[in-house]
Short mmCIF file of C-alpha atoms and ligand atoms in Angstrom, two decimals:
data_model
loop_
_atom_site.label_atom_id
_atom_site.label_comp_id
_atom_site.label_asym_id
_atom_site.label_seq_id
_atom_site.Cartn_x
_atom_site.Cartn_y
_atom_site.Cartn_z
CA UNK A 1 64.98 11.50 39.33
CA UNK A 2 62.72 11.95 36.76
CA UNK A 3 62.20 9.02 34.27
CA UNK A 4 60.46 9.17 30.63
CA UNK A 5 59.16 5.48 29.33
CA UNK A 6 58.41 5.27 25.65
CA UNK A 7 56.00 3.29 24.39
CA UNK A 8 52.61 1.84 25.60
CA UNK A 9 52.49 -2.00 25.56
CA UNK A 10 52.78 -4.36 28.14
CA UNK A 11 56.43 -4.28 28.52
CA UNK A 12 56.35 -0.45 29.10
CA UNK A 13 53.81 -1.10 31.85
CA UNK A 14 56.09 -3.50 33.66
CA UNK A 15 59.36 -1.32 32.64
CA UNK A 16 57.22 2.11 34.70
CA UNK A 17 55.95 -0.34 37.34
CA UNK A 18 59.27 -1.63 38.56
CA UNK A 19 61.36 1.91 37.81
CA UNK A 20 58.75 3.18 40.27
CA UNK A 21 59.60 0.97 43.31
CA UNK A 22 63.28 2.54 42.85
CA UNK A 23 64.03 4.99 45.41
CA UNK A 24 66.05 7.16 42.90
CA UNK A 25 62.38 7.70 41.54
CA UNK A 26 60.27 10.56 42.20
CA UNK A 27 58.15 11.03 38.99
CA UNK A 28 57.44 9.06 35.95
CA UNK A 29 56.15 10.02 32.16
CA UNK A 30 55.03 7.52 30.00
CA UNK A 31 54.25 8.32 26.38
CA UNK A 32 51.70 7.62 25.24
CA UNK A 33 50.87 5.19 28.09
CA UNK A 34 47.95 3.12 28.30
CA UNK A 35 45.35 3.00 31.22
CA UNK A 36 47.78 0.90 33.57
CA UNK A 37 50.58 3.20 33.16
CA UNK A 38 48.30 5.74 34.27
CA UNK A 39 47.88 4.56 37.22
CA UNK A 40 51.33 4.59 38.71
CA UNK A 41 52.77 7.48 36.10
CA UNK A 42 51.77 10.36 34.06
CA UNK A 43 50.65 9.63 30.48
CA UNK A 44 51.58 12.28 28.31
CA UNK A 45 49.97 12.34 24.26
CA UNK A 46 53.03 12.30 22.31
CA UNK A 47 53.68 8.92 19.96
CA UNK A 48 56.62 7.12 20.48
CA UNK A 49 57.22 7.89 17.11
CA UNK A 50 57.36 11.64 17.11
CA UNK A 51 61.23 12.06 18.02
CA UNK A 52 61.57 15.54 18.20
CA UNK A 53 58.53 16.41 19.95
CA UNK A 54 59.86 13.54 22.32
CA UNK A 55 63.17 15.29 22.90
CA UNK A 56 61.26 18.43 23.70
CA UNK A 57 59.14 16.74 25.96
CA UNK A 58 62.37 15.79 27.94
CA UNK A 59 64.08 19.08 27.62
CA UNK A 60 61.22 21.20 28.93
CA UNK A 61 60.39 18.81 32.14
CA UNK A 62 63.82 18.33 32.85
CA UNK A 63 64.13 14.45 32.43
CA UNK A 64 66.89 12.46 33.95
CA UNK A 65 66.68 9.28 32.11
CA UNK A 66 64.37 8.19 29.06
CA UNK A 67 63.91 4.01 28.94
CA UNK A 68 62.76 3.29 24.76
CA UNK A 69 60.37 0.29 25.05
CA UNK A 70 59.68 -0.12 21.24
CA UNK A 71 61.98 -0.96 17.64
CA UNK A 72 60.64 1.78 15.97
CA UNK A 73 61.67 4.50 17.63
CA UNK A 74 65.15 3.32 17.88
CA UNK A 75 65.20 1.92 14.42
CA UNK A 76 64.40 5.61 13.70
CA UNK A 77 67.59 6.85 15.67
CA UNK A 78 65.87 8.60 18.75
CA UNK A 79 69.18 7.43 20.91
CA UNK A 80 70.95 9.38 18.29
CA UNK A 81 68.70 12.42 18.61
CA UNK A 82 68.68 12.84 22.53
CA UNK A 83 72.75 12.52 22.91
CA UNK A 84 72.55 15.48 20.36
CA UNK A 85 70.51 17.43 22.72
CA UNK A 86 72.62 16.06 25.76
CA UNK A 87 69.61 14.05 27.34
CA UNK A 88 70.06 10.81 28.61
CA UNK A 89 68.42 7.98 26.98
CA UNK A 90 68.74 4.14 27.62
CA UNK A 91 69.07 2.01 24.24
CA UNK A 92 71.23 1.53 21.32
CA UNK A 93 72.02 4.54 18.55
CA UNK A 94 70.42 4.12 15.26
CA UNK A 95 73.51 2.26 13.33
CA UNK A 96 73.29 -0.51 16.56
CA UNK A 97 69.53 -0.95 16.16
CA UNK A 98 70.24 -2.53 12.84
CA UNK A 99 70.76 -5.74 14.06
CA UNK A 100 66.69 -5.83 14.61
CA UNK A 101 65.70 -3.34 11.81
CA UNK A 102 67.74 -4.98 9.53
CA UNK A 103 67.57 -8.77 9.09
CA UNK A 104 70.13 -8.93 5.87
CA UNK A 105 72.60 -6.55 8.50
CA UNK A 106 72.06 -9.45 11.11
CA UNK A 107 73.04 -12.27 9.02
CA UNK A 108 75.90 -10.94 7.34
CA UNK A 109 77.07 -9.98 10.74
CA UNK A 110 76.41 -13.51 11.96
CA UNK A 111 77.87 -15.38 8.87
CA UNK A 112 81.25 -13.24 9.11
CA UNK A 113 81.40 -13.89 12.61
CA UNK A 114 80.35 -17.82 12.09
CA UNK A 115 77.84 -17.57 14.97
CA UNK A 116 75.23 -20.34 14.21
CA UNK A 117 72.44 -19.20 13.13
CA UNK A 118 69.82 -20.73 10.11
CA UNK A 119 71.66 -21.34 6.57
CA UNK A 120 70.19 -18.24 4.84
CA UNK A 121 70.46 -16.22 1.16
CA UNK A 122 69.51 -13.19 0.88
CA UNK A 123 67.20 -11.19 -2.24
CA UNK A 124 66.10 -7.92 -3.39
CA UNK A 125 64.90 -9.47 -7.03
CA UNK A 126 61.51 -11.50 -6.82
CA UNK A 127 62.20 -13.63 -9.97
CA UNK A 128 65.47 -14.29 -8.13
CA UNK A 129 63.94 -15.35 -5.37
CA UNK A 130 61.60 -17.33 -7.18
CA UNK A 131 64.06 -19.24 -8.91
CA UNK A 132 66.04 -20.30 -5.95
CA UNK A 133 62.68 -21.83 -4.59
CA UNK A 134 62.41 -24.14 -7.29
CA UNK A 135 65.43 -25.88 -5.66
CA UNK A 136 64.61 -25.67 -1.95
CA UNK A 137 63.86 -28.34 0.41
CA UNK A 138 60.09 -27.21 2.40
CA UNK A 139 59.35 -25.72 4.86
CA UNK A 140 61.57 -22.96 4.43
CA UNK A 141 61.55 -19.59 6.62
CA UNK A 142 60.69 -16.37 4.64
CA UNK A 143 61.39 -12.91 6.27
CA UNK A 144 61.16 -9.33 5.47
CA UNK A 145 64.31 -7.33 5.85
CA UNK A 146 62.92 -4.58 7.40
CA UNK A 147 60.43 -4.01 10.83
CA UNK A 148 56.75 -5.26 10.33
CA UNK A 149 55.52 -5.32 13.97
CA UNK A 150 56.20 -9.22 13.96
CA UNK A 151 54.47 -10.40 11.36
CA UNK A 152 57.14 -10.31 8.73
CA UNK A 153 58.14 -13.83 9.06
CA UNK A 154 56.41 -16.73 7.15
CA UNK A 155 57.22 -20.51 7.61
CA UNK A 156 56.53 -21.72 3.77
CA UNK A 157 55.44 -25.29 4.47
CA UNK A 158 55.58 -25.72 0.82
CA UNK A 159 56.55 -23.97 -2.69
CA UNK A 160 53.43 -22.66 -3.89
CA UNK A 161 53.25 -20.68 -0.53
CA UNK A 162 56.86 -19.62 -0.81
CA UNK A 163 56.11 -18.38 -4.22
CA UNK A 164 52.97 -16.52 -2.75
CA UNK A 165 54.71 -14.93 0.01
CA UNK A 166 57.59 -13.70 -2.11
CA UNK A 167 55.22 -12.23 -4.53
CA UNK A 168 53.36 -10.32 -2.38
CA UNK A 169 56.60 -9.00 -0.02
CA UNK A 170 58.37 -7.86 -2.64
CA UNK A 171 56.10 -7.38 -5.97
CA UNK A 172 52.65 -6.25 -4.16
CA UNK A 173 54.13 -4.94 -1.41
CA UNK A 174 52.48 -6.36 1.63
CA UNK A 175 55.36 -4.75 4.31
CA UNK A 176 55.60 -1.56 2.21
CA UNK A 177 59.68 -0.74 1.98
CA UNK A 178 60.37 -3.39 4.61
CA UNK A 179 59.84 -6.29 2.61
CA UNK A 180 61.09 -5.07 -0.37
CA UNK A 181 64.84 -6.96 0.32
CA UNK A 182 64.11 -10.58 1.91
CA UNK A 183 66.17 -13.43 3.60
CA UNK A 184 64.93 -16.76 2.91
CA UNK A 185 66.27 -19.57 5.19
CA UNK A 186 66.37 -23.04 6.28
CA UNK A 187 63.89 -24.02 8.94
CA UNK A 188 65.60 -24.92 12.66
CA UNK A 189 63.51 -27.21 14.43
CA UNK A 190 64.07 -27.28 18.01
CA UNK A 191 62.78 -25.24 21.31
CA UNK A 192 62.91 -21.19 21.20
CA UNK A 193 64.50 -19.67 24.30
CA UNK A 194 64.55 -15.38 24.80
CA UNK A 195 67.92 -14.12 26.59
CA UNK A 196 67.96 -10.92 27.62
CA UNK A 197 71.44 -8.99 28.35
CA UNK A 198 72.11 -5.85 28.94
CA UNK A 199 75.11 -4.83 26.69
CA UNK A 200 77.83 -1.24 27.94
CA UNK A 201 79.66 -1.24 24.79
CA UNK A 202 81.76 -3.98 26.00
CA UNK A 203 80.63 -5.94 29.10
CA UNK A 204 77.08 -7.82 29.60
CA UNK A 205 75.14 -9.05 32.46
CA UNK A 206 72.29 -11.62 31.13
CA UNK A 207 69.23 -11.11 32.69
CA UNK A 208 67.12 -14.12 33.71
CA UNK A 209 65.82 -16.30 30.58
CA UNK A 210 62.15 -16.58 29.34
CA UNK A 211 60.16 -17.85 26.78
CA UNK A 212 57.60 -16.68 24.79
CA UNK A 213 54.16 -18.23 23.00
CA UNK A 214 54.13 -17.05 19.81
CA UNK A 215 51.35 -18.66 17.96
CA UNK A 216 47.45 -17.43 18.75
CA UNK A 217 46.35 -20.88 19.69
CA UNK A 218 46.97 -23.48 22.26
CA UNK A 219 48.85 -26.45 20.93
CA UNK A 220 50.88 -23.47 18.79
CA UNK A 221 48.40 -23.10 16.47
CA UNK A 222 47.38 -20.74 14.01
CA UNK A 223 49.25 -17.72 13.05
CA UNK A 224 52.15 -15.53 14.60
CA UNK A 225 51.25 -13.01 17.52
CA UNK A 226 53.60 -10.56 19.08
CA UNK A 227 53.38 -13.18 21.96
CA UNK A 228 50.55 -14.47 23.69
CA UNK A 229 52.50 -15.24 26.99
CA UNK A 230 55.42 -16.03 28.46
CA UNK A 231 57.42 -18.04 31.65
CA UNK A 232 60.34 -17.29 33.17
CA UNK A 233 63.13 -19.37 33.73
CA UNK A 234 63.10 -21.03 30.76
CA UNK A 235 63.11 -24.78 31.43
CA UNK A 236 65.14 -25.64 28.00
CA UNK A 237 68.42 -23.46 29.05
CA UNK A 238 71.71 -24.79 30.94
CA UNK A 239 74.57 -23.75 32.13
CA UNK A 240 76.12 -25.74 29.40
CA UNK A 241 74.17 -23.70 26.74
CA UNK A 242 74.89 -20.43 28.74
CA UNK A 243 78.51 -20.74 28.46
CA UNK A 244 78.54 -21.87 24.89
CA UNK A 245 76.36 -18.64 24.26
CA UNK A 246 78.98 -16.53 25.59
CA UNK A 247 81.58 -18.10 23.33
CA UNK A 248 79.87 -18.56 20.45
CA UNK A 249 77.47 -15.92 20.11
CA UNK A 250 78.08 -12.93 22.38
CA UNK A 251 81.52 -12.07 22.08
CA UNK A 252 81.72 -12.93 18.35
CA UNK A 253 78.92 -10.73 18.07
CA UNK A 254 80.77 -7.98 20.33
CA UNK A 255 83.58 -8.18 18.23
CA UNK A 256 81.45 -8.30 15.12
CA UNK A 257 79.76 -4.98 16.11
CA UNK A 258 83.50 -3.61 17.25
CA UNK A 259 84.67 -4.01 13.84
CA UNK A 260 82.48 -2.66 11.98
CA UNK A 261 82.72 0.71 14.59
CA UNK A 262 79.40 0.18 16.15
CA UNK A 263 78.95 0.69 20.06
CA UNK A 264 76.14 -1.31 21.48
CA UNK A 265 74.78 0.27 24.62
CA UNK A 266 71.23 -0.98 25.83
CA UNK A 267 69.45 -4.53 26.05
CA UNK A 268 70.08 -6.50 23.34
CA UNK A 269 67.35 -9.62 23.08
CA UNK A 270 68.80 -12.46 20.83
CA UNK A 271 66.26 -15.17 20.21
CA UNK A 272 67.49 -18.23 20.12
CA UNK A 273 66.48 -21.91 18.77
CA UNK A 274 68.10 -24.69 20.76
CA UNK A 275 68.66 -27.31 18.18
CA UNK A 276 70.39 -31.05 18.14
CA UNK A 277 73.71 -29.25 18.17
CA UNK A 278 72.86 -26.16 20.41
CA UNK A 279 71.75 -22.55 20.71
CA UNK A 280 71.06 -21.18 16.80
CA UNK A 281 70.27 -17.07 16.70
CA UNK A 282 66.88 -16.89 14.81
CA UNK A 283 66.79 -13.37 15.55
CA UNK A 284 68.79 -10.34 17.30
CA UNK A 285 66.02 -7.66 19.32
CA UNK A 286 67.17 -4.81 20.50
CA UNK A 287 64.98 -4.17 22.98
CA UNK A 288 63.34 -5.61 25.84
CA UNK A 289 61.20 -8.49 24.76
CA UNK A 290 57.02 -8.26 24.93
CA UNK A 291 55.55 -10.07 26.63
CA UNK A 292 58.73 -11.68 27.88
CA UNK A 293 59.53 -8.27 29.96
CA UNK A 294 56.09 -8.64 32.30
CA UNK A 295 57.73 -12.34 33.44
CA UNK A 296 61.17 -11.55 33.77
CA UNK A 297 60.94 -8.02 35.69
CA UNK A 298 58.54 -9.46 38.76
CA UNK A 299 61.83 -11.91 39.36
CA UNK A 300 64.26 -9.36 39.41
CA UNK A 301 65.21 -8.36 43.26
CA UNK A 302 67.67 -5.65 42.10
CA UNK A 303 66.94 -2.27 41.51
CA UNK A 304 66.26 -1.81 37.61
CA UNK A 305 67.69 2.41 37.55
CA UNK A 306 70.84 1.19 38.40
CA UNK A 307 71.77 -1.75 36.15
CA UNK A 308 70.19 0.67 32.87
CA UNK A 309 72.41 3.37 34.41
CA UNK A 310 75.23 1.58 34.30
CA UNK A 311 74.38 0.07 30.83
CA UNK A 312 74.58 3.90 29.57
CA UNK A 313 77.67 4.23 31.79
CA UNK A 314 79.26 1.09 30.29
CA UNK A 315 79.68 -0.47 33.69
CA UNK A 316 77.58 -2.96 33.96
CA UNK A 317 80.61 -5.51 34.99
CA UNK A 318 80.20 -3.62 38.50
CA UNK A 319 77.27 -5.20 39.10
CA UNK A 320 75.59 -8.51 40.39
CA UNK A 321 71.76 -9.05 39.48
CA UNK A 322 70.02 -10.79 42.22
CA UNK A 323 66.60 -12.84 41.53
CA UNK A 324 63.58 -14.16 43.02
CA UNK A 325 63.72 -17.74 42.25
CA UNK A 326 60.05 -18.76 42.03
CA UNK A 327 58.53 -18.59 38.53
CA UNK A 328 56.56 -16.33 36.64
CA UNK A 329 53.75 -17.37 33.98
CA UNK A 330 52.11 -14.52 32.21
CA UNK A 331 49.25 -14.86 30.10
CA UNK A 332 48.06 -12.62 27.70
CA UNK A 333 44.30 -11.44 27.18
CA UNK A 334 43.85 -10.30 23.27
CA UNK A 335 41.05 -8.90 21.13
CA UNK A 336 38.95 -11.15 19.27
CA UNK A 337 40.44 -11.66 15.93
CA UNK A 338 43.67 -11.08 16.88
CA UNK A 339 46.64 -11.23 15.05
CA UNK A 340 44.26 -10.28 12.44
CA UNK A 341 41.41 -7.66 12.69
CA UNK A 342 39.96 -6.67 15.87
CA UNK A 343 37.31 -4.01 17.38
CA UNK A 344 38.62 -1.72 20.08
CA UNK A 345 36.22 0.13 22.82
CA UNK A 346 35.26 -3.02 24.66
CA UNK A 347 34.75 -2.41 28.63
CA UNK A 348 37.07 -4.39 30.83
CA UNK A 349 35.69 -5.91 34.15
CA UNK A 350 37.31 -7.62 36.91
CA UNK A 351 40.68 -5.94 37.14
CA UNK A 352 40.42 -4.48 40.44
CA UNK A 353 39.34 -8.43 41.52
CA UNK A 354 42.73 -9.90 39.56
CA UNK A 355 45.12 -7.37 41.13
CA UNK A 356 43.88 -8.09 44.68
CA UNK A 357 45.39 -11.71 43.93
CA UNK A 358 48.64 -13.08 46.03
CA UNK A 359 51.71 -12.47 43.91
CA UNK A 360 49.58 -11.26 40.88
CA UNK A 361 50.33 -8.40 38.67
CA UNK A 362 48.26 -7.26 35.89
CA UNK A 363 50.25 -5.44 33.35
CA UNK A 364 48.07 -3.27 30.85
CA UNK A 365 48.83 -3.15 27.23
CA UNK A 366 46.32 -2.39 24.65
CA UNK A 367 43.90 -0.61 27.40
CA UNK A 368 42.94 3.12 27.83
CA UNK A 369 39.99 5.13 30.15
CA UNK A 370 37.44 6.76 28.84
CA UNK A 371 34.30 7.78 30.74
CA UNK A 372 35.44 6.99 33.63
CA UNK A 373 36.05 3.16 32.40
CA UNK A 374 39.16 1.24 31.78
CA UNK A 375 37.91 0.14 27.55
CA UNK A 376 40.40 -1.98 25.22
CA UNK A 377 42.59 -0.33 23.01
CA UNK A 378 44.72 -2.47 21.07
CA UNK A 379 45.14 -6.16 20.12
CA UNK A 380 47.03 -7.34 23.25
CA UNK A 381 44.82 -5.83 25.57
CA UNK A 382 46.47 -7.54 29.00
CA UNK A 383 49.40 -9.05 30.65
CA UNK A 384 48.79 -11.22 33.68
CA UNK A 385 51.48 -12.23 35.71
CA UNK A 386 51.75 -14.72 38.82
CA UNK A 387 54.56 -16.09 40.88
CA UNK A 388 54.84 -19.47 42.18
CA UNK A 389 57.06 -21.88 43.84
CA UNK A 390 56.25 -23.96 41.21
CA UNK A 391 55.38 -23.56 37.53
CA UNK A 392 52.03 -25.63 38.01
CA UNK A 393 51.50 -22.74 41.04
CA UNK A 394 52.19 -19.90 39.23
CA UNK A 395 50.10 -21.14 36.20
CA UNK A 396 47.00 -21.88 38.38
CA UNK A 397 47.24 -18.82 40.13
CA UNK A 398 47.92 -16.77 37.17
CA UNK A 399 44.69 -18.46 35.28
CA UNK A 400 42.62 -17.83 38.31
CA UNK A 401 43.52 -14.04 37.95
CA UNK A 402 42.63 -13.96 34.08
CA UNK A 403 39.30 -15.88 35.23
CA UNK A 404 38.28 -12.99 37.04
CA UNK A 405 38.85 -10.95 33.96
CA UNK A 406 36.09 -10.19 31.81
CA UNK A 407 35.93 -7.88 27.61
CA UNK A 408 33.68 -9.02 25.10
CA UNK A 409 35.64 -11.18 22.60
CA UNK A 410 38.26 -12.02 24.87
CA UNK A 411 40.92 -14.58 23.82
CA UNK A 412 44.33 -16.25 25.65
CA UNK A 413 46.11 -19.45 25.41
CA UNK A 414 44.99 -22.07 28.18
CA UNK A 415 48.54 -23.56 27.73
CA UNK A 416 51.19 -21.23 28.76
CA UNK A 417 53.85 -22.88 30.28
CA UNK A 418 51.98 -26.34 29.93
CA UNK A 419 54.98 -27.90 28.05
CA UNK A 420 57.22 -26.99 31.16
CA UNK A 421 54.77 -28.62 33.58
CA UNK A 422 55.22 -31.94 31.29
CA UNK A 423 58.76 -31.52 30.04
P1 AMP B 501 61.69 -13.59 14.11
O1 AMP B 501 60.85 -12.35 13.96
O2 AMP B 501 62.86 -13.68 13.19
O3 AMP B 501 61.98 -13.91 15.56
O4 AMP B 501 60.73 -14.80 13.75
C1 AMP B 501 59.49 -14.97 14.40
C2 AMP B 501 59.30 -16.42 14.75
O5 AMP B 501 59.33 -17.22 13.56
C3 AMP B 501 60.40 -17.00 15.63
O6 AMP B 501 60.20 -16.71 16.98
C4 AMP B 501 60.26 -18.47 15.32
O7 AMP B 501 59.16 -19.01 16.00
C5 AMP B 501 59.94 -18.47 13.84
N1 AMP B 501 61.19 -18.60 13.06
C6 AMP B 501 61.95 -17.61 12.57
N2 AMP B 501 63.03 -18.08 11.93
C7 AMP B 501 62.96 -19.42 12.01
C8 AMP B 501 63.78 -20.49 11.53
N3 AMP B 501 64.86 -20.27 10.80
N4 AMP B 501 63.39 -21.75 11.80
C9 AMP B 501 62.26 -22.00 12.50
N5 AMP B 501 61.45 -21.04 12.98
C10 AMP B 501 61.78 -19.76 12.74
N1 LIG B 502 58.18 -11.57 22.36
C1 LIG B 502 58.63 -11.23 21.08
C2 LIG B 502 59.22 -9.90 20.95
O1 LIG B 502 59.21 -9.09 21.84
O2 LIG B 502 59.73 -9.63 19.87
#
């Protein structure tokens, strides 16, 4: 078969890396790729945002399957677009995708439904918004409606900062259209958990659980990232919690979607907050997650083709997912200055010395050749993964791999997985 990935992050890496081991494989296209992809695939120069030149793309070379890594281009209805044409894609249509690209969508979803989620009202009038502040109890949680690469969410510790944010989402226009509607909502404190499940319409199969690093800083510090690492299992999730999801947050969801005619086909990603009284939705993804993917796909034993096969086939109840059951820590190497800023064009050293590691993949993200070099190219620039028997192994192991890993202004946490170690 031939497979097209979309998208050139981390995740897309790991998505090409493990469709390759498949013996259904025989050629893989990734567009647009980054340096690591090109090593086990064919890049090809098309954005993941350029939907019809994509659906040419997989017309003229005669793709089997096409795996969407990103939102965007499913937010943007590229599932839509290749049934039209008769090509097979795996992820949700364009109306499905709204439970990511739309936050309002979401919630109203989740409050008809009574899945528990954060208390949350919803605005598309500033002064509105404004004047419910005046009555809030801080920190509050202030979000963008729309997509804005995960930065559209702002914990207001306080109301001159809710005031600020409001103003310049919606009056100044800081997310262009996607912040011009907002949900403001009550803050959950508690630990954050990523499920993963892949969703036929009407069954699901949950992958295995991560968790994610979202702040830039050890001790999470410092502002919001797309995720600075990840471990996999989560250590905050129990069978307890896993059959209260299904009841109170999956199949209300399924039957949510159901009514109001929407067929979800692909990996849905809810984020979750496990609170004093359980698992709260603080988001729905529809997508895999980033950098939760380059943990949870070294685990997985099974063939990925397959279980995405049958996801488009809507018979994933067929199947059994077997795991590896050590652990996976992946760290993330950044840019200096990311979230904010950053120079690109910076040589990468060591790579060849990282992969040689036991039990050590090195996903690329933002990372591209030129000259004959592998140069950064983005704000996450790496993903390192390691296996161990035990999270303390798989952390030491996966820090000795980024050690050998050298770009001026490199930055990671030291503290991935740390709190699992201790608790
Ligand atoms: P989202 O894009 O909605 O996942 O939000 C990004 C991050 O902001 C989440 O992963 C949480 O860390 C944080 N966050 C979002 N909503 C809430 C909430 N209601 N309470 C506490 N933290 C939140
Ligand atoms: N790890 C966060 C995300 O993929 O949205």
């Amino acid at each position: 078969m031939k497979i097209l990935v979309i998208g050139s992050g981390g995740r897309e890496h790991a998505l090409a890396w493990k469709l390759k081991q498949s013996p259904g494989v025989e050629r893989i296209f990734c567009t647009p790729g980054n340096a690591g992809t090109a090593q086990i695939a064919e890049n090809v120069a098309i954005p993941a945002t350029d939907l019809p030149a994509l659906a040419r793309f997989a017309k003229e070379n005669n793709v089997d399957l096409t795996v969407v890594g990103p939102d965007d281009p499913l937010a943007a209805g590229i599932v839509d677009l290749f049934n039209s044409e008769g090509l097979r894609v795996f992820g949700p249509s364009k109306s499905a995708a709204r439970i990511e690209s739309s936050k309002i969508f979401a919630k109203e979803l989740m409050r008809a439904q009574k899945i528990p989620t954060a208390k949350a009202s919803t605005f598309s009038d500033s002064d509105e918004a404004l004047r419910y502040c005046e009555q809030l109890q801080f920190p509050v949680v202030i979000k963008a409606d729309g997509l804005a690469l995960g930065k559209g969410v702002i914990v207001a510790p306080d109301a001159a900062t809710a005031r600020s944010t409001i103003n310049s989402m919606m009056n100044e226009g800081r997310f262009g259209d996607a912040g011009r509607r907002i949900v403001i909502e009550e803050f959950l404190r508690g630990s954050e958990c990523s499920l993963h499940a892949l969703v036929d319409g009407k069954d699901y199969r949950l992958l295995e659980t991560a968790r994610d690093h979202k702040r830039v800083f050890d001790g999470d510090c410092g502002p919001n990232t797309g995720g600075m690492g990840a471990f996999s299992p989560a250590n905050n999730w129990n069978r307890q919690l896993e059959d209260q999801f299904d009841k109170k947050i999956m199949q209300p969801l399924l039957r949510g979607l159901r009514e109001e005619g929407i067929i979800f086909r692909g990996l849905l990603y809810p984020g979750l907050m496990i609170t004093e009284t359980g698992a709260h939705v603080v988001e729905f993804n529809c997508r895999f997650g980033d950098p939760e993917t380059q943990a949870i796909l070294p685990r997985l034993r099974s063939d990925l083709l397959p279980l995405l096969e049958a996801t488009i086939d809507g018979k994933i109840d067929n199947y059994i997912i077997e795991w590896d059951e050590r652990v996976a820590v992946t760290v993330v190497l950044a840019s200096g200055g990311y979230p904010g800023k950053y120079e690109t064009g910076r040589p990468i050293s060591g790579l060849d010395d990282a992969a040689k590691l036991k039990d050590v993949q090195v996903f690329h993200a933002g990372t591209r050749s030129a000259n004959g070099e592998i140069v950064t190219a983005g704000g996450r620039v790496l993903a390192v993964t390691a296996l161990g028997s035990t999270i303390e192994g798989a952390r030491t192991r996966a820090y000795e791999a980024v050690s050998a890993i050298h770009f001026e202004g490199c930055h990671y946490r030291r503290d991935i997985a740390l709190g699992a170690v201790s608790g």
